[in-house]
XYZ file of C-alpha atoms in Angstrom:
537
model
C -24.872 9.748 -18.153
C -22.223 7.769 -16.332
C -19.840 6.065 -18.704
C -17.979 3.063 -18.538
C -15.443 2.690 -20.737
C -12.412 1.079 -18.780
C -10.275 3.958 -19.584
C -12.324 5.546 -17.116
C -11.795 2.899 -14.624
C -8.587 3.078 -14.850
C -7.978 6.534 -14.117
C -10.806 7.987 -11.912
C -9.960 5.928 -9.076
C -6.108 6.887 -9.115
C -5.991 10.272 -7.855
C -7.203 8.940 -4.423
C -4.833 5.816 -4.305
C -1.864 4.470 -2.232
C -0.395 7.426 -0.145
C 2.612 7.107 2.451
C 3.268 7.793 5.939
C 4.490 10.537 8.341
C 4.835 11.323 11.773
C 2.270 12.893 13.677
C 1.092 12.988 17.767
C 0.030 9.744 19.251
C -3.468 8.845 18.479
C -4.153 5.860 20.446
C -2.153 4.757 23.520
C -3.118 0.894 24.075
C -4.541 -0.579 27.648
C -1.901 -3.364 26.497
C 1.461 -1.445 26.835
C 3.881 -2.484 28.962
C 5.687 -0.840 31.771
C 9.100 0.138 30.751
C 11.866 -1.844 32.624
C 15.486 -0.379 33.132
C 17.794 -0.109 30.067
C 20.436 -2.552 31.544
C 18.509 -4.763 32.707
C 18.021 -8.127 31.167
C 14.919 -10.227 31.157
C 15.126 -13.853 30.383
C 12.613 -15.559 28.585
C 9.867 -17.183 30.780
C 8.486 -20.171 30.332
C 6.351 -19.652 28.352
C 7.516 -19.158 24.479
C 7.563 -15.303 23.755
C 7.320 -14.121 19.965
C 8.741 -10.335 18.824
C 7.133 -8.497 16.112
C 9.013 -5.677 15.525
C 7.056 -3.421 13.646
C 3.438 -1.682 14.270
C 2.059 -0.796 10.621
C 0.003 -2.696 8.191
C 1.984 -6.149 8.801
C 3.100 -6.071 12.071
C -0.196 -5.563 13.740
C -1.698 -7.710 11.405
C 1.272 -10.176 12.552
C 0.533 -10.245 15.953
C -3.758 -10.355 14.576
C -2.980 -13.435 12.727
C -1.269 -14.598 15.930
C -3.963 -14.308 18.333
C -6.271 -16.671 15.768
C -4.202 -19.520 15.714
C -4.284 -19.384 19.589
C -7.638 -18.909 19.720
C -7.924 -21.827 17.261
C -5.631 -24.382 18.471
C -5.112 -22.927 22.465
C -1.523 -22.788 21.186
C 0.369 -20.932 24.361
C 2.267 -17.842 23.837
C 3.069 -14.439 24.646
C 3.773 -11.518 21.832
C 5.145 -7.946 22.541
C 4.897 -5.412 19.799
C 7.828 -2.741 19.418
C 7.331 0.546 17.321
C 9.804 3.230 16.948
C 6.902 5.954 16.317
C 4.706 7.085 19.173
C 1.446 6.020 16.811
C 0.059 2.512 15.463
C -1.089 1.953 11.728
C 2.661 2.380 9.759
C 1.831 3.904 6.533
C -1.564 5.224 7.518
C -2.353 8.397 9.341
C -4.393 11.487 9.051
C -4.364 15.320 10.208
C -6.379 18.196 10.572
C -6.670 20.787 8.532
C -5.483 24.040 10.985
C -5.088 21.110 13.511
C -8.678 21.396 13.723
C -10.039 18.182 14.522
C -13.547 19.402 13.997
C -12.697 19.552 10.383
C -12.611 16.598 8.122
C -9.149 14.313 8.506
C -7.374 14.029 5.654
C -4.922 10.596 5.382
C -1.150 11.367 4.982
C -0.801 7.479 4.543
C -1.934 4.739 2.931
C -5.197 6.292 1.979
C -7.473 3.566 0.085
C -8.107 0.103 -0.384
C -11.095 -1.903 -3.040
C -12.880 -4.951 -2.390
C -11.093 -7.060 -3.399
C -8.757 -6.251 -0.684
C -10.353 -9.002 1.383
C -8.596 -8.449 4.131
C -9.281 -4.359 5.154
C -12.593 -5.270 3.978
C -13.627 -7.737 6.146
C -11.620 -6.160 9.070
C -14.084 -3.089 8.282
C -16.995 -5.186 8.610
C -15.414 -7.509 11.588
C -14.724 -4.192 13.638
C -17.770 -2.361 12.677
C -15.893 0.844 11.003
C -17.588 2.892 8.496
C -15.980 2.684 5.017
C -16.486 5.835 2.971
C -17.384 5.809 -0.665
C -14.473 8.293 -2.558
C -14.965 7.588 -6.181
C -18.803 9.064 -5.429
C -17.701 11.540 -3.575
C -15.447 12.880 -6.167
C -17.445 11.944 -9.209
C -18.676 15.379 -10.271
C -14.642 16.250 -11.026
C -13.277 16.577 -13.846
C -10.226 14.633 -14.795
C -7.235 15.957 -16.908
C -3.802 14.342 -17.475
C -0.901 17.259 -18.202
C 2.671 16.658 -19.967
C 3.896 19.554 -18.207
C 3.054 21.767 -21.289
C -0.399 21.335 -22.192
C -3.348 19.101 -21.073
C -3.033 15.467 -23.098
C -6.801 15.357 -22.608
C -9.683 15.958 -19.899
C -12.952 14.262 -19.141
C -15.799 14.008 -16.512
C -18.088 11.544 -18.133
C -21.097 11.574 -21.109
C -20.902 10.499 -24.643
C -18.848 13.427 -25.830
C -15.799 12.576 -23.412
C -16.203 9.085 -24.514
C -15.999 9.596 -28.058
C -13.136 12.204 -27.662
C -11.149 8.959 -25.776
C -12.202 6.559 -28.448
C -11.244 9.316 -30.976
C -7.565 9.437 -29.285
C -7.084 5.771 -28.134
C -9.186 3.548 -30.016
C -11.300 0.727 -28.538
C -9.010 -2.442 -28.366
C -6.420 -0.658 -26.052
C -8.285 0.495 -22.952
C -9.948 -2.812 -23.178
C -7.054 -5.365 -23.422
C -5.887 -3.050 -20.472
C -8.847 -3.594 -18.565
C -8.394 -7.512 -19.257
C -5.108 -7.374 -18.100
C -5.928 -6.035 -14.812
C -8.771 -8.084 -14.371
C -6.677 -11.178 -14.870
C -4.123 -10.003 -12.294
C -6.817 -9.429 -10.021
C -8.224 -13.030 -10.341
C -5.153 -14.259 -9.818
C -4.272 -12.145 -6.772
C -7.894 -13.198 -5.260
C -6.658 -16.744 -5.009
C -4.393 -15.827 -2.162
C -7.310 -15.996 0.043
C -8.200 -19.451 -0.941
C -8.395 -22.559 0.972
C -5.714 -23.547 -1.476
C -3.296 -20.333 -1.236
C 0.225 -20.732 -1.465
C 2.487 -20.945 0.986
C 6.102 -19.685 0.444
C 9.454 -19.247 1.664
C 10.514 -17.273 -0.994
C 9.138 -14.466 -3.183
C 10.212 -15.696 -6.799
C 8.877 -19.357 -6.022
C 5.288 -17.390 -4.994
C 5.942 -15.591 -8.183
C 5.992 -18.528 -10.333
C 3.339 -19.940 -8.402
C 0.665 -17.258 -9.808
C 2.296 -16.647 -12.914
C 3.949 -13.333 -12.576
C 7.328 -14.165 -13.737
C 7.352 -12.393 -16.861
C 5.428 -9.653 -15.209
C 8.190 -9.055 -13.093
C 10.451 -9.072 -15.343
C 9.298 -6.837 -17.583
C 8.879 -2.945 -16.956
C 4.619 -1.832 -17.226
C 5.565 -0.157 -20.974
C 7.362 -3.143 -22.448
C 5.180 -5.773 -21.355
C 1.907 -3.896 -22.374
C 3.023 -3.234 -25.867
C 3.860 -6.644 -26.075
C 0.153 -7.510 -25.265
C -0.912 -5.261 -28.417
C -1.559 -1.968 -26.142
C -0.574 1.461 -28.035
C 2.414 3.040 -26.701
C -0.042 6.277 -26.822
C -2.054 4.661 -24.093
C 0.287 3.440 -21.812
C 2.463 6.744 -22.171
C -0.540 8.787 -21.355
C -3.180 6.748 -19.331
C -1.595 4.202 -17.801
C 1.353 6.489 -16.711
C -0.829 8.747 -15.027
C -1.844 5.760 -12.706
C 2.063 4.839 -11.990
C 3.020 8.170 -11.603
C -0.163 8.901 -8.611
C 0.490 5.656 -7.263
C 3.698 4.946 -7.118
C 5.639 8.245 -8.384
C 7.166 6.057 -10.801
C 7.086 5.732 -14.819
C 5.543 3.293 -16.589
C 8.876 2.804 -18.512
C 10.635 2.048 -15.167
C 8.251 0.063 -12.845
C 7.314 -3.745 -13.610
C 4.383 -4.674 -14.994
C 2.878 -6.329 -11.703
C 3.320 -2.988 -9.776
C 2.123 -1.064 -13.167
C -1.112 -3.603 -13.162
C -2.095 -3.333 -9.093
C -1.552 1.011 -9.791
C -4.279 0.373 -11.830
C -6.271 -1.903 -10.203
C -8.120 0.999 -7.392
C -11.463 0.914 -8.988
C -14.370 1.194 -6.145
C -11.727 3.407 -3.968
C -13.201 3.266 -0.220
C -10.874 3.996 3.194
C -12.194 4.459 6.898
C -14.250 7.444 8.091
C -11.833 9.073 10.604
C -8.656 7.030 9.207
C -7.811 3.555 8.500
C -4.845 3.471 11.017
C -8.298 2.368 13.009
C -7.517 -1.034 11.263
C -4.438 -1.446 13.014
C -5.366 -0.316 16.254
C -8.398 -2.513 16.106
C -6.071 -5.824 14.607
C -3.781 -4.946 18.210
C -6.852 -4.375 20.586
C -8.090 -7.972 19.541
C -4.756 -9.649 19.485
C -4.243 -9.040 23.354
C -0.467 -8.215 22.715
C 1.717 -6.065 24.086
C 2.437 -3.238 22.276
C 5.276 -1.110 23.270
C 4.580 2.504 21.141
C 8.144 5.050 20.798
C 10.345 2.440 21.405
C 13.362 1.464 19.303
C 15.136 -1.867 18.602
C 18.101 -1.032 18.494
C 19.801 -4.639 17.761
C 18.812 -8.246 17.626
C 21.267 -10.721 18.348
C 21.279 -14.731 18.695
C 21.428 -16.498 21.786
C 22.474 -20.180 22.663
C 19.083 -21.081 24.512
C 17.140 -23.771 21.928
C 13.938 -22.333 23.591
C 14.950 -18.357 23.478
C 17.171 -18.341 20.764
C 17.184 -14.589 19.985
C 17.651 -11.387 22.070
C 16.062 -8.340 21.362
C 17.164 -5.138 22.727
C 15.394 -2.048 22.713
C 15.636 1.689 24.663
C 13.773 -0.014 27.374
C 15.901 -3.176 27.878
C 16.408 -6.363 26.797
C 14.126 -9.357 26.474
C 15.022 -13.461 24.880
C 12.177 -14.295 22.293
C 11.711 -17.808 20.865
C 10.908 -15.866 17.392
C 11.356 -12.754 15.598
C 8.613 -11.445 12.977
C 10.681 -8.007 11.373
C 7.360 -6.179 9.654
C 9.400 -3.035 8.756
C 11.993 -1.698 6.172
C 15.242 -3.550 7.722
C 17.465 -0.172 6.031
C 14.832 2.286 7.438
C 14.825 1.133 10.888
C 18.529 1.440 11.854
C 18.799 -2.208 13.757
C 22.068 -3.912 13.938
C 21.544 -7.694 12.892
C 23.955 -10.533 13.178
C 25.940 -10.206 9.731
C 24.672 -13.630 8.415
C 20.875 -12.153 8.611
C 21.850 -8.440 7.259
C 23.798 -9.642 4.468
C 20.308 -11.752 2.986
C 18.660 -8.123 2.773
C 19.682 -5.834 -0.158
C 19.429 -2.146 0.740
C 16.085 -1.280 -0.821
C 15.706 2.394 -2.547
C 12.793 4.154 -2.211
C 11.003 7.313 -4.184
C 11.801 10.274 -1.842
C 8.471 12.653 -2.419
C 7.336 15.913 -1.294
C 3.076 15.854 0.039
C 2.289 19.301 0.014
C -2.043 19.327 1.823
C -3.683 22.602 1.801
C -6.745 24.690 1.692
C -8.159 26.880 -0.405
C -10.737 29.199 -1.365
C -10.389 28.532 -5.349
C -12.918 26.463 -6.771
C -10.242 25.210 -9.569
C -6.455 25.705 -9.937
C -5.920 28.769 -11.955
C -6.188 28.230 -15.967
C -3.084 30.930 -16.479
C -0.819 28.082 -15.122
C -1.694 25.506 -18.069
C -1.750 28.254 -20.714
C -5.483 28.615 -20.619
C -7.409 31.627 -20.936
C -9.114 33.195 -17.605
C -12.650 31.790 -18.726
C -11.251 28.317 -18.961
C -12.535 25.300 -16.751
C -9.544 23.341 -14.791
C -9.996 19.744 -13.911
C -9.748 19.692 -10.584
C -8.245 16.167 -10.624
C -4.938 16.508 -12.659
C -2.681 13.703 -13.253
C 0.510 13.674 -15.483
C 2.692 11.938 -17.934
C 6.483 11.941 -18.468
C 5.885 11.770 -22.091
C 6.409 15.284 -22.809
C 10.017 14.924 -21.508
C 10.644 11.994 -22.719
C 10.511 14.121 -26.164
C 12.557 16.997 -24.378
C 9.638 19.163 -23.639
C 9.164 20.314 -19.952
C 8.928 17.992 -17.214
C 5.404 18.158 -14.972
C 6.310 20.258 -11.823
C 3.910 17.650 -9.904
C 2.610 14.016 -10.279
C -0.971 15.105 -9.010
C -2.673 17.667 -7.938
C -6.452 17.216 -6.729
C -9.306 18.569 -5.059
C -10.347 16.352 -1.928
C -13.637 17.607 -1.470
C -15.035 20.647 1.365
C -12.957 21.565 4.016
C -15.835 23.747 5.102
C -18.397 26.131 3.203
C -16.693 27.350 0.178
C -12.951 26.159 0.938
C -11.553 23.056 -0.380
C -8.931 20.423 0.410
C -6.361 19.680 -1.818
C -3.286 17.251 -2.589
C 0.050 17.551 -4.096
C 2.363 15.140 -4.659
C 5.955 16.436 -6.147
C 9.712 15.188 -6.485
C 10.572 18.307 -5.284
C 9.631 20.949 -2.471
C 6.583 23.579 -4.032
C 7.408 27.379 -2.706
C 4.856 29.700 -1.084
C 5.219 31.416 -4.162
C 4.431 28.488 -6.460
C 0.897 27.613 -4.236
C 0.089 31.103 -4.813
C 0.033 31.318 -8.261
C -1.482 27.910 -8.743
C -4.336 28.836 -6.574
C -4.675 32.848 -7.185
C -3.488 33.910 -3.849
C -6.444 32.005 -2.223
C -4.257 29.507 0.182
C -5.692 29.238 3.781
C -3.625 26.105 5.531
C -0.695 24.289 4.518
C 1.307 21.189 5.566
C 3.889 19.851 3.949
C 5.784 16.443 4.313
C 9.125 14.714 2.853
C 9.152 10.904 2.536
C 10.620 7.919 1.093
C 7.379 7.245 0.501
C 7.355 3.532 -2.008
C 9.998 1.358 -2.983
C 11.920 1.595 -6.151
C 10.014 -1.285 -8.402
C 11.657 -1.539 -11.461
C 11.990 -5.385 -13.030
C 13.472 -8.222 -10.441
C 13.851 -11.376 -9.951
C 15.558 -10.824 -6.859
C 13.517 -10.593 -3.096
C 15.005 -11.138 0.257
C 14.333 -14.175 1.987
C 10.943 -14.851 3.998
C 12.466 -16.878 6.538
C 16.344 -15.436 7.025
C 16.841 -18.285 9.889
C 15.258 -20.560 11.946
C 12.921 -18.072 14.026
C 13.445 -15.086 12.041
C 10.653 -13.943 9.577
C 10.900 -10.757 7.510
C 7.337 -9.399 6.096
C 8.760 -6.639 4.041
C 10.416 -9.193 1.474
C 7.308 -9.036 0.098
C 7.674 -4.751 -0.401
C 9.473 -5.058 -4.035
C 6.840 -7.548 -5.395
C 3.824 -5.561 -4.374
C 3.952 -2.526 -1.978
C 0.182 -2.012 -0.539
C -1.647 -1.655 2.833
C -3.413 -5.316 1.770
C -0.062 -7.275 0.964
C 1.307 -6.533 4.000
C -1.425 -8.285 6.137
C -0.946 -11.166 3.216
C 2.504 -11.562 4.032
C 2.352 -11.315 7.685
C -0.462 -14.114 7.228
C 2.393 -16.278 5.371
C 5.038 -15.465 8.103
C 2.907 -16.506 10.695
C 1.743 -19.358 9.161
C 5.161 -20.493 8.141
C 6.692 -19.464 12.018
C 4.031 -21.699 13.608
C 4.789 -24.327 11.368
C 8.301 -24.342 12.170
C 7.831 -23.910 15.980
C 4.834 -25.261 16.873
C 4.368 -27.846 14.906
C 0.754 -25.584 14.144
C -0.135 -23.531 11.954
C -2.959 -20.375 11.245
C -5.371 -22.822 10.133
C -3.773 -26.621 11.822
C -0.230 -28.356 10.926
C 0.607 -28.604 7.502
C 1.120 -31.903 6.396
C 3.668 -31.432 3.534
C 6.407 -28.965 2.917
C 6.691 -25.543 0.869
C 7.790 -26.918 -1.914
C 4.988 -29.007 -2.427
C 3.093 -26.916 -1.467
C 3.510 -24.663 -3.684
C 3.301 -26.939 -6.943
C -0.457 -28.045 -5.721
C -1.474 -24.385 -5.627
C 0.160 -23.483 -8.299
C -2.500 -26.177 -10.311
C -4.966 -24.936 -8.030
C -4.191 -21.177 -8.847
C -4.364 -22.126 -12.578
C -7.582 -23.712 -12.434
C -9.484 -21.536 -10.085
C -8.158 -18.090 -12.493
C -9.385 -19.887 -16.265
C -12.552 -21.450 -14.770
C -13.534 -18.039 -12.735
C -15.353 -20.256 -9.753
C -15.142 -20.574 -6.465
C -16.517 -22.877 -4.092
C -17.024 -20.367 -1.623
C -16.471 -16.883 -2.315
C -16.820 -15.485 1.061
C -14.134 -17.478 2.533
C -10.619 -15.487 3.378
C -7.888 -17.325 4.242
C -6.946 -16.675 7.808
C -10.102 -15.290 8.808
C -11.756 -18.482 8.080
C -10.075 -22.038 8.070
């Protein structure tokens, strides 16, 4: 029997969620990039207005996407070039090969899931015809354990006798007020892709907006024991989902980050990668994309029609607007001071990925203490409770199988804070390793409670997507944010917009949606509930 207790909802899904990126070779090489031109030589703009995104992962090629629809909608006229500093498209989602076979099944590096209610991917999956893959079936005959570094807290696979054991341990009301807290979060994020979706300017007015003040303000620990949830629960279960998702502790992150790490229920991703997203979002949009190429400073210009210069390793070219989709700190581009100095260095978790193969069917029981005949999830998660108490910290934040490599050899994942030996993978896994990779990466941003973002709109023609990276740090939010930026850019120099000129300002804006938001979230309805902002106007 398949249970369904929201504990289990919580924490099945997790093991497969959001991921990070790293380099790898070049998997798609546009029809639309550009020629190089000579590194001294300047281009000035043309007539015709020219827009810079700057930036070719989730939100910049959903930028220049989100782009090509307003033209399409409104015949507005413009040209948009595309500059990445990696030789690949799709950001923080890529795959490899186990023993660089690509025969084998691809495992992502990056961003590796998204749900449903990630309207976006979703109906960029359908719109492009990809094939979304099912993981939480695929995976449902593991078992799932959560470790303290000393001893397994507890372990289940499903059936009335691992749902009384969790009922034993946690009780009833707290996986459920859990569950409702999610589910609220998630109504309220689905009203993004409204016809009335807010428009903003700046991340705490969006904030207030949907309600997520206090959730923002609080860390994941504080706030849910506040809402009556045992600190046994959140230490444990709820943990275990920060920890996969966003290597962080529930006592550190905030409680809107701590609610979205648990919101991965119905886990799917692309067959063959979801960096196919991307690609497919800069096929359509008909820019030019311009792939191992690096800004290397922006700079402002007198021209009222070109106001900003962009130059990269191939030259320099005058853009009417800039759209920055990327880490500003990460990307090593010299602003003009006045635009630097709005964006706050951003830390981010620096993790070890360690991929392999192996021949053993389960992680070896001597590890955890257990005796030789022992059964070992094969989905292990962790909590930071045992050191919290001054026990032994978890030497990982998850380790799981990731189904058949081939006949009798599996795939697995590792995610550490620090580098796992030879030695270390042989023990774990009885001597039985076949392929390795390992990876280092600042892989998510630091989220612990804020109420400060950097601006959306740093001047007039310069748009930076990644303020929205400390609110929420996904695949998804990034094409919501670009959606915003453009939107807002087009209003500003167009006199447009992604769906026609607005007719009042962001500030009014935002105090009709936020009724809107309000009412749509307690009455549960929707007029149409296949409409998605920006897709459909």
């Amino acid at each position: 029997m398949r249970w369904s207790l929201s504990t289990a909802l919580l924490l099945l899904p997790s093991t497969l969620a959001f991921e990070f990126p790293f380099n790898l070779a070049n998997f798609f090489k546009p029809t639309n990039i550009v020629g190089a031109i000579t590194h001294t030589e300047h281009v000035p703009a043309s007539t015709t207005p020219r827009i810079a995104i700057i930036g070719a992962g989730a939100g910049g090629s959903s930028a220049a996407f989100w782009i090509f629809q307003a033209k399409n909608r409104f015949g507005i006229d413009v040209k948009v070039d595309v500059y990445e500093s990696r030789n690949y498209i799709g950001g923080r989602s890529t795959v490899v090969y186990p023993y660089d076979n690509t025969s084998l099944p691809e495992l992502e590096l990056g961003a590796s899931i998204f749900v449903e209610a990630n309207k976006n991917l979703w109906r960029a999956s359908n719109e492009f015809n990809l094939t979304r893959r099912n993981f939480q079936n695929e995976n449902m005959d593991y078992e799932t354990g959560i470790w303290d570094g000393e001893t397994f807290l507890l372990s289940f696979k499903g059936g009335w006798w691992d749902t009384a054991k969790l009922l034993w341990r946690y009780g009833f009301l707290s996986p459920k007020r859990t569950e409702t807290f999610v589910r609220n979060m998630i109504d309220t994020f689905l009203s993004l892709y409204t016809k009335d979706a807010p428009k903003w300017d700046s991340m705490s007015t969006l904030a207030s907006a949907l309600g997520w003040t206090e959730l923002l303000n609080s860390t994941t620990s504080t706030y849910l024991v506040s809402q009556g949830i045992s600190e046994k629960y959140v230490n444990e279960v709820v943990e275990a989902a920060t920890r996969v998702n966003y290597g962080q502790n529930a006592d550190y992150i905030h409680a809107l980050e701590g609610a979205c790490s648990m919101a991965a229920t119905g886990a799917t991703g692309i067959a063959g990668g979801n960096f196919q997203i991307f690609e497919k979002f800069l096929n359509a949009s008909g820019a030019n994309v311009y792939l191992d190429t690096h800004v290397t400073s922006v700079t402002s210009e007198s021209s009222s029609s070109s106001p900003w210069s962009v130059r990269t390793d191939l030259g320099t070219q005058d853009y009417k607007a800039i759209i920055l989709a990327a880490p500003l700190h990460s990307t090593g581009i010299k602003l003009p001071s006045h635009l630097s100095e709005q964006i706050p260095e951003q830390p981010y978790i620096h993790l070890h990925v360690t991929l392999l193969s192996t021949t053993s069917p389960m992680p070896n029981p001597a590890y955890f203490g257990l005796s030789t005949s022992s059964q070992v999830p094969r989905m292990i998660l962790t909590s930071n409770q045992g050191a919290r108490e001054g026990r032994t910290k978890p030497e990982f934040n998850s380790l799981s199988y990731h189904g058949l490599v081939r006949e009798g050899e599996w795939a697995v994942k590792i995610f550490s804070d620090n580098v796992l030996s030879d030695e270390w993978l042989n023990t774990m896994f009885q001597g039985q390793v076949g392929w390795v990779h390992r990876k280092e990466w600042d892989a998510y941003p630091k989220l612990p409670p804020t109420t400060e973002f950097p601006p959306v709109k740093l001047d007039q023609g310069f748009y930076y997507v990644n303020a929205f990276e400390p609110f929420i740090s996904t695949m998804e939010t990034e094409t919501i944010a670009s959606r915003n930026v453009v939107d807002l850019l087009l209003h500003d120099e167009f006199d447009s917009g992604l769906c026609g000129a607005r007719t009042i300002d962001v500030e009014s804006d935002i105090q009709l949606s936020q009724q809107q938001v309000f009412q749509n979230t307690n009455t549960n309805t929707s007029k149409n509930p296949d409409f998605i902002l920006g897709w459909d106007c």
